[in-house]
Amino acid sequence: MHLRTTKRLGLVLAAVALAVAACGGSSDDSDAAPGDGLTSASPRAGGSLTINIVTESRGLDPFTGAMSSVTDYSRLNALYDVLVYADGKTGEIKPQLAEALTTPDGGSTWQLVVRDGVKFSDGTALDAAAVKFTWDRMADPATRSLYASSLRGVTTEVADARTLRITLAAPNARFDQIVAANLAYVVSPTAYQKDPKGFSRQPVGAGPFVLKSWQQGAQQTYARNPGYWQAGKPYLDELVFKTVTDQTQSFNSVDTGTSDMAITLDSRNAVMAKGAGMDVTELALNGPGGVLFNMTKAPLDDPRAREALTLAIDPVAFNKIMYDGKVVTPKSLFAVTSTQIDQAAVPEPRQDTARAAELAKQLADEGKPLHVTLTMPQSTNSGKTGEYLQQQWNLVPNIDVKVDYVDINAMMAKVLVGKDYQAAYYNLATPAEPVLWNALHSKSPGNWLNYSSPEADAALEASRTATTPEQLKAAYTRLAQATARDFLMIPLQESITYVYAKAGKFGGLELTSGGGILMDRLGHSGA
């Protein structure tokens, strides 16, 4: 078998990566290295596990669920399992419900082969027809799917009970990454057709768990799926996802044993967890969080405005003030450790308040005052970030920035769907495909930044036809250079997904490249 290596309230996420970035960053605290017990310890059968997660679900179907590490990835993994997934360590696409996902012609056509004998929790078959049904619903405008753009121009044909033939509108050698990020979950056609509107509250998949109860705003409780296709799995009898938005409260609940584990983007919690001797697993996501600009919303439609705001901020000082210098400071759309670009070829953002003031005065003299509202997710840590940025910007003459804090789900609707914002603190940290295409290509309906650049479009198109790592690196380097020249964003923090728990309690943790937990293999440790 060959699987290639390589996320509208959505159209993007993501994913965008829909992870909200205002509270994260990679920790480099050398005094407290994380334990590896979560990944190295062997799980045993039985028991319950309670996991704190930052946000409540909008719905538990694959069409509206928010796919990021701190939203619904792990919940959907529990309910549906995945056709394929991107390995968190290597990025390699690996099989799960699918035996194979291959292309014979460089990405023009693909063939998906599902495993034999897999059944949904309602007893019906998960076959090629079920995959086609799910993808057809995903693409249907009436479904209002978050991820419909991933299927634009895609046609499918059921070749036999287990085989789905896929034809793309244009070659994409990384379509398997799109499947892993946005198309990996399959719904029971029987259950969905019985109650399409109610399905997101009563989902039926083929995952290791089934939804038992849902207390809105508090927790979701899952029970072991006795008909799960992998014998002996899952290890846990019960799984609880508890919604805890306050990160100090989340840490304290794990520390006192009220909860067992937490998923977060907040490096401060990771530092506290390491200091308390907990097992902490870190997964670096490919890209930064920071301030992103709506490129057609005045005054930010003028590149001088975006440049002025960028030059007014010192990312290194931001790191020191907000995170005691314990997070990695990014410089582009890609992580500083990413090998997908030529890091030396991308300029590093540097503060120049004199130049920022000069540009702001030019705009003011032309009757285009630099008055901007920054939209941020509502949380304690976001508040600190917003206050710092507002203070730094407003120190520069002729720059006036206000901050609007909104609920996370409302922010996604406002920014990703309505495009009703000037600047937003957000996170583009997910696998480059399909997130960057969705967010940045001028013809993408998910281009919530309203970005239009012939050079960026050409780079994105070259990334999809690249057949060697060298070609892919060249394409992504051009993309990073173009977005830097256009002042698309102010990258402020590398994004890391952290999972922490009391030491020696749990094992079998494995994360996908988007930060989701593969729930079939997690359990209490044998210790």
GROMACS .gro file of C-alpha atoms in nm, residues 45-347:
model
  303
   45ALA     CA    1  -0.846  -0.175   2.933
   46GLY     CA    2  -1.113  -0.010   3.144
   47GLY     CA    3  -1.187   0.307   3.331
   48SER     CA    4  -1.310   0.657   3.258
   49LEU     CA    5  -1.116   0.963   3.142
   50THR     CA    6  -1.219   1.328   3.175
   51ILE     CA    7  -1.050   1.576   2.939
   52ASN     CA    8  -1.073   1.954   2.969
   53ILE     CA    9  -1.116   2.132   2.639
   54VAL     CA   10  -1.139   2.507   2.579
   55THR     CA   11  -1.456   2.541   2.372
   56GLU     CA   12  -1.805   2.399   2.348
   57SER     CA   13  -1.911   2.227   2.027
   58ARG     CA   14  -2.142   2.400   1.783
   59GLY     CA   15  -2.241   2.058   1.658
   60LEU     CA   16  -2.103   1.706   1.640
   61ASP     CA   17  -2.142   1.636   1.271
   62PRO     CA   18  -1.845   1.661   1.031
   63PHE     CA   19  -2.012   1.947   0.846
   64THR     CA   20  -2.019   2.208   1.121
   65GLY     CA   21  -1.777   2.073   1.380
   66ALA     CA   22  -1.477   2.303   1.424
   67MET     CA   23  -1.164   2.108   1.341
   68SER     CA   24  -0.875   2.210   1.562
   69SER     CA   25  -0.698   2.071   1.863
   70VAL     CA   26  -0.888   2.288   2.110
   71THR     CA   27  -1.229   2.255   1.948
   72ASP     CA   28  -1.373   1.936   1.799
   73TYR     CA   29  -1.094   1.726   1.645
   74SER     CA   30  -1.069   1.489   1.940
   75ARG     CA   31  -1.445   1.472   1.989
   76LEU     CA   32  -1.503   1.385   1.624
   77ASN     CA   33  -1.219   1.131   1.633
   78ALA     CA   34  -1.403   0.961   1.920
   79LEU     CA   35  -1.737   0.951   1.739
   80TYR     CA   36  -1.637   0.880   1.379
   81ASP     CA   37  -1.278   0.755   1.374
   82VAL     CA   38  -1.094   0.873   1.059
   83LEU     CA   39  -1.051   0.748   0.705
   84VAL     CA   40  -0.685   0.855   0.709
   85TYR     CA   41  -0.483   1.088   0.932
   86ALA     CA   42  -0.162   1.288   0.918
   87ASP     CA   43   0.090   1.163   1.171
   88GLY     CA   44   0.168   1.434   1.424
   89LYS     CA   45   0.541   1.364   1.423
   90THR     CA   46   0.612   1.303   1.055
   91GLY     CA   47   0.315   1.445   0.864
   92GLU     CA   48   0.286   1.110   0.684
   93ILE     CA   49  -0.066   1.016   0.579
   94LYS     CA   50  -0.162   0.690   0.750
   95PRO     CA   51  -0.462   0.460   0.704
   96GLN     CA   52  -0.734   0.398   0.958
   97LEU     CA   53  -1.087   0.328   0.828
   98ALA     CA   54  -0.941   0.341   0.478
   99GLU     CA   55  -0.696   0.075   0.368
  100ALA     CA   56  -0.553   0.297   0.097
  101LEU     CA   57  -0.577   0.641  -0.060
  102THR     CA   58  -0.364   0.657  -0.373
  103THR     CA   59  -0.320   0.846  -0.698
  104PRO     CA   60  -0.191   0.683  -1.018
  105ASP     CA   61  -0.136   1.005  -1.211
  106GLY     CA   62   0.019   1.273  -0.991
  107GLY     CA   63  -0.305   1.388  -0.832
  108SER     CA   64  -0.562   1.418  -1.110
  109THR     CA   65  -0.750   1.111  -0.989
  110TRP     CA   66  -0.747   0.924  -0.659
  111GLN     CA   67  -0.879   0.593  -0.531
  112LEU     CA   68  -1.005   0.540  -0.176
  113VAL     CA   69  -1.045   0.183  -0.049
  114VAL     CA   70  -1.229   0.138   0.280
  115ARG     CA   71  -1.174  -0.153   0.515
  116ASP     CA   72  -1.394  -0.457   0.485
  117GLY     CA   73  -1.658  -0.519   0.750
  118VAL     CA   74  -1.660  -0.180   0.927
  119LYS     CA   75  -2.001  -0.087   1.066
  120PHE     CA   76  -2.150   0.229   1.210
  121SER     CA   77  -2.272   0.216   1.568
  122ASP     CA   78  -2.628   0.172   1.432
  123GLY     CA   79  -2.519  -0.155   1.267
  124THR     CA   80  -2.519  -0.032   0.906
  125ALA     CA   81  -2.216  -0.068   0.679
  126LEU     CA   82  -1.946   0.192   0.636
  127ASP     CA   83  -1.869   0.139   0.268
  128ALA     CA   84  -1.772   0.345  -0.035
  129ALA     CA   85  -2.134   0.454  -0.079
  130ALA     CA   86  -2.136   0.595   0.276
  131VAL     CA   87  -1.823   0.797   0.201
  132LYS     CA   88  -1.981   0.931  -0.117
  133PHE     CA   89  -2.301   1.016   0.072
  134THR     CA   90  -2.103   1.211   0.333
  135TRP     CA   91  -1.894   1.398   0.078
  136ASP     CA   92  -2.203   1.478  -0.131
  137ARG     CA   93  -2.370   1.625   0.178
  138MET     CA   94  -2.048   1.813   0.255
  139ALA     CA   95  -2.048   1.971  -0.092
  140ASP     CA   96  -2.422   2.053  -0.094
  141PRO     CA   97  -2.476   2.427  -0.026
  142ALA     CA   98  -2.793   2.340   0.164
  143THR     CA   99  -2.585   2.163   0.429
  144ARG     CA  100  -2.392   2.484   0.497
  145SER     CA  101  -2.080   2.279   0.555
  146LEU     CA  102  -1.772   2.442   0.697
  147TYR     CA  103  -1.557   2.244   0.458
  148ALA     CA  104  -1.746   2.247   0.128
  149SER     CA  105  -1.455   2.424  -0.041
  150SER     CA  106  -1.245   2.110   0.001
  151LEU     CA  107  -1.473   1.938  -0.251
  152ARG     CA  108  -1.502   2.214  -0.513
  153GLY     CA  109  -1.473   2.053  -0.855
  154VAL     CA  110  -1.442   1.705  -0.702
  155THR     CA  111  -1.653   1.422  -0.847
  156THR     CA  112  -1.684   1.074  -0.701
  157GLU     CA  113  -1.798   0.736  -0.827
  158VAL     CA  114  -1.860   0.415  -0.633
  159ALA     CA  115  -1.659   0.154  -0.821
  160ASP     CA  116  -1.752  -0.132  -0.587
  161ALA     CA  117  -1.861  -0.178  -0.227
  162ARG     CA  118  -1.524  -0.074  -0.090
  163THR     CA  119  -1.379   0.150  -0.362
  164LEU     CA  120  -1.447   0.517  -0.432
  165ARG     CA  121  -1.300   0.676  -0.745
  166ILE     CA  122  -1.224   1.047  -0.707
  167THR     CA  123  -1.162   1.295  -0.989
  168LEU     CA  124  -1.033   1.645  -0.918
  169ALA     CA  125  -1.097   1.958  -1.125
  170ALA     CA  126  -0.720   2.020  -1.128
  171PRO     CA  127  -0.431   1.798  -1.020
  172ASN     CA  128  -0.346   1.812  -0.651
  173ALA     CA  129  -0.068   1.584  -0.538
  174ARG     CA  130  -0.163   1.665  -0.177
  175PHE     CA  131  -0.534   1.581  -0.188
  176ASP     CA  132  -0.468   1.312   0.073
  177GLN     CA  133  -0.379   1.596   0.313
  178ILE     CA  134  -0.717   1.754   0.244
  179VAL     CA  135  -0.893   1.426   0.320
  180ALA     CA  136  -0.702   1.391   0.646
  181ALA     CA  137  -0.774   1.751   0.750
  182ASN     CA  138  -1.136   1.805   0.640
  183LEU     CA  139  -1.292   1.492   0.489
  184ALA     CA  140  -1.191   1.209   0.722
  185TYR     CA  141  -1.521   1.165   0.905
  186VAL     CA  142  -1.805   0.954   0.763
  187VAL     CA  143  -2.166   0.970   0.884
  188SER     CA  144  -2.420   0.690   0.884
  189PRO     CA  145  -2.644   0.765   0.583
  190THR     CA  146  -2.931   0.582   0.752
  191ALA     CA  147  -2.914   0.789   1.070
  192TYR     CA  148  -2.855   1.115   0.888
  193GLN     CA  149  -3.149   1.070   0.650
  194LYS     CA  150  -3.381   0.997   0.943
  195ASP     CA  151  -3.313   1.337   1.101
  196PRO     CA  152  -3.074   1.568   0.910
  197LYS     CA  153  -3.142   1.866   1.136
  198GLY     CA  154  -3.101   1.673   1.458
  199PHE     CA  155  -2.798   1.471   1.352
  200SER     CA  156  -2.543   1.713   1.497
  201ARG     CA  157  -2.693   1.653   1.843
  202GLN     CA  158  -2.742   1.279   1.794
  203PRO     CA  159  -2.449   1.175   1.574
  204VAL     CA  160  -2.389   0.822   1.449
  205GLY     CA  161  -2.043   0.724   1.329
  206ALA     CA  162  -1.809   0.426   1.330
  207GLY     CA  163  -1.573   0.555   1.596
  208PRO     CA  164  -1.453   0.397   1.918
  209PHE     CA  165  -1.719   0.580   2.123
  210VAL     CA  166  -2.085   0.681   2.104
  211LEU     CA  167  -2.240   0.995   2.250
  212LYS     CA  168  -2.419   0.915   2.576
  213SER     CA  169  -2.519   1.262   2.699
  214TRP     CA  170  -2.451   1.629   2.633
  215GLN     CA  171  -2.490   1.903   2.892
  216GLN     CA  172  -2.460   2.218   2.685
  217GLY     CA  173  -2.179   2.440   2.805
  218ALA     CA  174  -2.062   2.184   3.060
  219GLN     CA  175  -1.964   1.843   2.927
  220GLN     CA  176  -2.018   1.564   2.677
  221THR     CA  177  -2.012   1.202   2.796
  222TYR     CA  178  -1.923   0.915   2.562
  223ALA     CA  179  -1.956   0.540   2.611
  224ARG     CA  180  -1.742   0.265   2.460
  225ASN     CA  181  -1.871   0.146   2.122
  226PRO     CA  182  -1.911  -0.234   2.164
  227GLY     CA  183  -1.922  -0.281   1.787
  228TYR     CA  184  -1.602  -0.093   1.712
  229TRP     CA  185  -1.410  -0.247   1.423
  230GLN     CA  186  -1.080  -0.290   1.608
  231ALA     CA  187  -1.097  -0.584   1.847
  232GLY     CA  188  -0.997  -0.491   2.202
  233LYS     CA  189  -1.035  -0.118   2.141
  234PRO     CA  190  -1.100   0.138   2.264
  235TYR     CA  191  -0.933   0.086   2.599
  236LEU     CA  192  -1.155   0.325   2.792
  237ASP     CA  193  -1.509   0.241   2.903
  238GLU     CA  194  -1.611   0.605   2.927
  239LEU     CA  195  -1.483   0.936   2.795
  240VAL     CA  196  -1.587   1.281   2.915
  241PHE     CA  197  -1.504   1.611   2.744
  242LYS     CA  198  -1.548   1.895   2.991
  243THR     CA  199  -1.573   2.253   2.860
  244VAL     CA  200  -1.342   2.473   3.068
  245THR     CA  201  -1.268   2.810   2.909
  246ASP     CA  202  -1.063   2.954   3.198
  247GLN     CA  203  -0.715   2.806   3.165
  248THR     CA  204  -0.617   2.859   3.529
  249GLN     CA  205  -0.930   2.672   3.633
  250SER     CA  206  -0.847   2.400   3.382
  251PHE     CA  207  -0.498   2.350   3.524
  252ASN     CA  208  -0.625   2.350   3.882
  253SER     CA  209  -0.886   2.086   3.804
  254VAL     CA  210  -0.620   1.852   3.662
  255ASP     CA  211  -0.387   1.928   3.952
  256THR     CA  212  -0.655   1.844   4.210
  257GLY     CA  213  -0.790   1.543   4.020
  258THR     CA  214  -1.131   1.687   3.932
  259SER     CA  215  -1.033   1.626   3.570
  260ASP     CA  216  -0.774   1.384   3.436
  261MET     CA  217  -0.625   1.561   3.136
  262ALA     CA  218  -0.634   1.889   2.944
  263ILE     CA  219  -0.577   2.003   2.585
  264THR     CA  220  -0.459   2.361   2.547
  265LEU     CA  221  -0.267   2.608   2.333
  266ASP     CA  222  -0.160   2.802   2.643
  267SER     CA  223   0.213   2.768   2.707
  268ARG     CA  224   0.169   2.911   3.056
  269ASN     CA  225  -0.038   2.608   3.153
  270ALA     CA  226   0.227   2.382   3.005
  271VAL     CA  227   0.497   2.548   3.215
  272MET     CA  228   0.285   2.507   3.528
  273ALA     CA  229   0.216   2.143   3.442
  274LYS     CA  230   0.586   2.072   3.394
  275GLY     CA  231   0.663   2.245   3.721
  276ALA     CA  232   0.406   2.026   3.895
  277GLY     CA  233   0.575   1.714   3.758
  278MET     CA  234   0.297   1.621   3.519
  279ASP     CA  235   0.334   1.437   3.192
  280VAL     CA  236   0.322   1.699   2.915
  281THR     CA  237   0.313   1.618   2.545
  282GLU     CA  238   0.383   1.898   2.296
  283LEU     CA  239   0.297   1.908   1.927
  284ALA     CA  240   0.430   2.198   1.724
  285LEU     CA  241   0.175   2.312   1.467
  286ASN     CA  242   0.301   2.440   1.133
  287GLY     CA  243   0.253   2.812   1.164
  288PRO     CA  244   0.189   3.108   1.389
  289GLY     CA  245  -0.081   3.292   1.566
  290GLY     CA  246  -0.099   3.667   1.547
  291VAL     CA  247  -0.275   3.964   1.396
  292LEU     CA  248  -0.425   3.909   1.051
  293PHE     CA  249  -0.562   4.188   0.833
  294ASN     CA  250  -0.875   4.214   0.621
  295MET     CA  251  -0.704   4.328   0.304
  296THR     CA  252  -1.006   4.508   0.157
  297LYS     CA  253  -1.138   4.680   0.470
  298ALA     CA  254  -1.034   5.045   0.500
  299PRO     CA  255  -0.790   5.169   0.612
  300LEU     CA  256  -0.614   4.833   0.590
  301ASP     CA  257  -0.673   4.810   0.217
  302ASP     CA  258  -0.376   5.048   0.196
  303PRO     CA  259  -0.050   4.852   0.241
  304ARG     CA  260   0.100   5.147   0.428
  305ALA     CA  261  -0.157   5.098   0.704
  306ARG     CA  262  -0.069   4.732   0.745
  307GLU     CA  263   0.302   4.814   0.738
  308ALA     CA  264   0.260   5.083   1.004
  309LEU     CA  265   0.077   4.849   1.241
  310THR     CA  266   0.337   4.578   1.180
  311LEU     CA  267   0.636   4.807   1.241
  312ALA     CA  268   0.481   4.940   1.564
  313ILE     CA  269   0.508   4.599   1.731
  314ASP     CA  270   0.824   4.422   1.850
  315PRO     CA  271   0.747   4.046   1.839
  316VAL     CA  272   1.045   3.964   2.062
  317ALA     CA  273   0.933   4.214   2.326
  318PHE     CA  274   0.580   4.073   2.298
  319ASN     CA  275   0.723   3.731   2.378
  320LYS     CA  276   0.914   3.861   2.682
  321ILE     CA  277   0.622   4.060   2.823
  322MET     CA  278   0.347   3.807   2.758
  323TYR     CA  279   0.533   3.479   2.805
  324ASP     CA  280   0.853   3.562   2.996
  325GLY     CA  281   1.047   3.489   2.678
  326LYS     CA  282   0.946   3.123   2.693
  327VAL     CA  283   0.773   3.094   2.357
  328VAL     CA  284   0.923   3.081   2.011
  329THR     CA  285   0.891   3.403   1.811
  330PRO     CA  286   0.780   3.331   1.451
  331LYS     CA  287   0.853   3.534   1.141
  332SER     CA  288   0.621   3.405   0.869
  333LEU     CA  289   0.322   3.186   0.785
  334PHE     CA  290   0.537   2.882   0.862
  335ALA     CA  291   0.689   2.765   1.188
  336VAL     CA  292   1.052   2.863   1.240
  337THR     CA  293   1.135   2.493   1.256
  338SER     CA  294   0.950   2.414   0.933
  339THR     CA  295   1.157   2.254   0.659
  340GLN     CA  296   0.886   2.333   0.404
  341ILE     CA  297   1.039   2.676   0.335
  342ASP     CA  298   1.386   2.827   0.302
  343GLN     CA  299   1.390   3.008   0.636
  344ALA     CA  300   1.683   3.233   0.538
  345ALA     CA  301   1.491   3.365   0.237
  346VAL     CA  302   1.206   3.509   0.444
  347PRO     CA  303   1.257   3.847   0.617
   0.00000   0.00000   0.00000
